[in-house]
PDB file of C-alpha atoms in Angstrom:
ATOM      1  CA  ARG A   1     -38.994 -35.645 -48.083  1.00 92.00           C
ATOM      2  CA  ILE A   2     -40.825 -36.197 -44.792  1.00 97.00           C
ATOM      3  CA  LEU A   3     -41.781 -32.531 -44.567  1.00 97.00           C
ATOM      4  CA  GLU A   4     -43.108 -32.627 -48.124  1.00 96.00           C
ATOM      5  CA  ALA A   5     -45.135 -35.752 -47.307  1.00 97.00           C
ATOM      6  CA  LEU A   6     -46.921 -33.729 -44.616  1.00 98.00           C
ATOM      7  CA  LEU A   7     -47.832 -30.809 -46.885  1.00 95.00           C
ATOM      8  CA  SER A   8     -51.349 -31.980 -47.677  1.00 93.00           C
ATOM      9  CA  GLU A   9     -52.420 -33.452 -44.331  1.00 96.00           C
ATOM     10  CA  ALA A  10     -51.322 -34.824 -40.964  1.00 97.00           C
ATOM     11  CA  LYS A  11     -50.116 -38.426 -41.131  1.00 97.00           C
ATOM     12  CA  ASN A  12     -48.831 -41.118 -38.812  1.00 96.00           C
ATOM     13  CA  ARG A  13     -45.366 -42.630 -39.152  1.00 94.00           C
ATOM     14  CA  SER A  14     -46.650 -45.734 -40.936  1.00 95.00           C
ATOM     15  CA  GLN A  15     -48.399 -43.656 -43.588  1.00 97.00           C
ATOM     16  CA  ILE A  16     -45.260 -41.606 -44.145  1.00 97.00           C
ATOM     17  CA  ALA A  17     -43.050 -44.707 -44.286  1.00 98.00           C
ATOM     18  CA  LYS A  18     -45.327 -46.356 -46.839  1.00 98.00           C
ATOM     19  CA  GLU A  19     -45.586 -43.211 -48.978  1.00 97.00           C
ATOM     20  CA  LEU A  20     -41.808 -42.707 -49.021  1.00 98.00           C
ATOM     21  CA  ASN A  21     -40.926 -46.413 -49.122  1.00 98.00           C
ATOM     22  CA  LEU A  22     -38.856 -46.166 -45.925  1.00 97.00           C
ATOM     23  CA  ASN A  23     -38.603 -48.249 -42.758  1.00 96.00           C
ATOM     24  CA  TRP A  24     -40.960 -46.901 -40.080  1.00 93.00           C
ATOM     25  CA  ARG A  25     -38.109 -46.828 -37.543  1.00 94.00           C
ATOM     26  CA  THR A  26     -36.124 -44.520 -39.832  1.00 96.00           C
ATOM     27  CA  VAL A  27     -39.158 -42.292 -40.264  1.00 97.00           C
ATOM     28  CA  ASN A  28     -39.780 -42.324 -36.512  1.00 94.00           C
ATOM     29  CA  ARG A  29     -36.232 -41.185 -35.739  1.00 97.00           C
ATOM     30  CA  HIS A  30     -36.399 -38.362 -38.271  1.00 98.00           C
ATOM     31  CA  LEU A  31     -39.804 -37.281 -36.964  1.00 97.00           C
ATOM     32  CA  GLN A  32     -38.317 -37.054 -33.464  1.00 96.00           C
ATOM     33  CA  ILE A  33     -35.570 -34.784 -34.776  1.00 97.00           C
ATOM     34  CA  LEU A  34     -38.031 -32.671 -36.774  1.00 98.00           C
ATOM     35  CA  ALA A  35     -40.244 -32.316 -33.678  1.00 97.00           C
ATOM     36  CA  GLU A  36     -37.256 -31.246 -31.561  1.00 97.00           C
ATOM     37  CA  GLU A  37     -36.469 -28.602 -34.187  1.00 97.00           C
ATOM     38  CA  ASN A  38     -40.118 -27.423 -34.173  1.00 98.00           C
ATOM     39  CA  MET A  39     -40.701 -28.365 -37.820  1.00 98.00           C
ATOM     40  CA  VAL A  40     -43.478 -30.860 -37.078  1.00 98.00           C
ATOM     41  CA  LYS A  41     -46.024 -31.083 -34.288  1.00 97.00           C
ATOM     42  CA  ARG A  42     -47.058 -34.366 -32.725  1.00 95.00           C
ATOM     43  CA  SER A  43     -50.594 -35.114 -31.591  1.00 94.00           C
ATOM     44  CA  GLY A  44     -52.129 -38.265 -30.176  1.00 92.00           C
ATOM     45  CA  PHE A  45     -50.449 -41.225 -28.517  1.00 87.00           C
ATOM     46  CA  GLY A  46     -48.876 -44.523 -29.568  1.00 79.00           C
ATOM     47  CA  GLN A  47     -50.232 -45.954 -32.824  1.00 77.00           C
ATOM     48  CA  ARG A  48     -52.550 -42.954 -33.096  1.00 89.00           C
ATOM     49  CA  THR A  49     -49.790 -40.356 -33.093  1.00 93.00           C
ATOM     50  CA  PHE A  50     -50.072 -38.026 -36.049  1.00 97.00           C
ATOM     51  CA  TYR A  51     -47.620 -35.434 -37.277  1.00 97.00           C
ATOM     52  CA  LYS A  52     -48.315 -32.175 -39.066  1.00 97.00           C
ATOM     53  CA  LEU A  53     -46.186 -29.327 -40.308  1.00 98.00           C
ATOM     54  CA  THR A  54     -45.620 -26.302 -38.125  1.00 98.00           C
ATOM     55  CA  PRO A  55     -45.187 -22.829 -39.621  1.00 97.00           C
ATOM     56  CA  THR A  56     -41.422 -23.399 -39.262  1.00 97.00           C
ATOM     57  CA  GLY A  57     -41.669 -26.623 -41.272  1.00 97.00           C
ATOM     58  CA  GLU A  58     -43.686 -24.880 -43.966  1.00 96.00           C
ATOM     59  CA  GLU A  59     -41.075 -22.127 -44.112  1.00 95.00           C
ATOM     60  CA  VAL A  60     -38.285 -24.688 -44.570  1.00 94.00           C
ATOM     61  CA  ILE A  61     -40.156 -26.209 -47.516  1.00 93.00           C
ATOM     62  CA  GLU A  62     -40.665 -22.767 -49.087  1.00 92.00           C
ATOM     63  CA  ILE A  63     -36.980 -21.910 -48.728  1.00 91.00           C
ATOM     64  CA  SER A  64     -35.940 -25.285 -50.175  1.00 89.00           C
ATOM     65  CA  ALA A  65     -38.276 -24.839 -53.137  1.00 87.00           C
ATOM     66  CA  LYS A  66     -36.641 -21.523 -54.025  1.00 86.00           C
ATOM     67  CA  LYS A  67     -33.189 -23.120 -54.319  1.00 74.00           C
TER      68      LYS A  67
END
């Protein structure tokens, strides 16, 4: 769901949490994992940290959509 939330544009963790109705700490932890797996890229610092899909993340969404 987090990857899909980033399809249209880069977002910060608060925007993602609000959109998905999740706790920001939960979103933050999952974003860390997704970044470690090269599915999202982080830019900025602190409150101004935004996340966007990498080509790997886009590929994961495409594969999931085909199932």
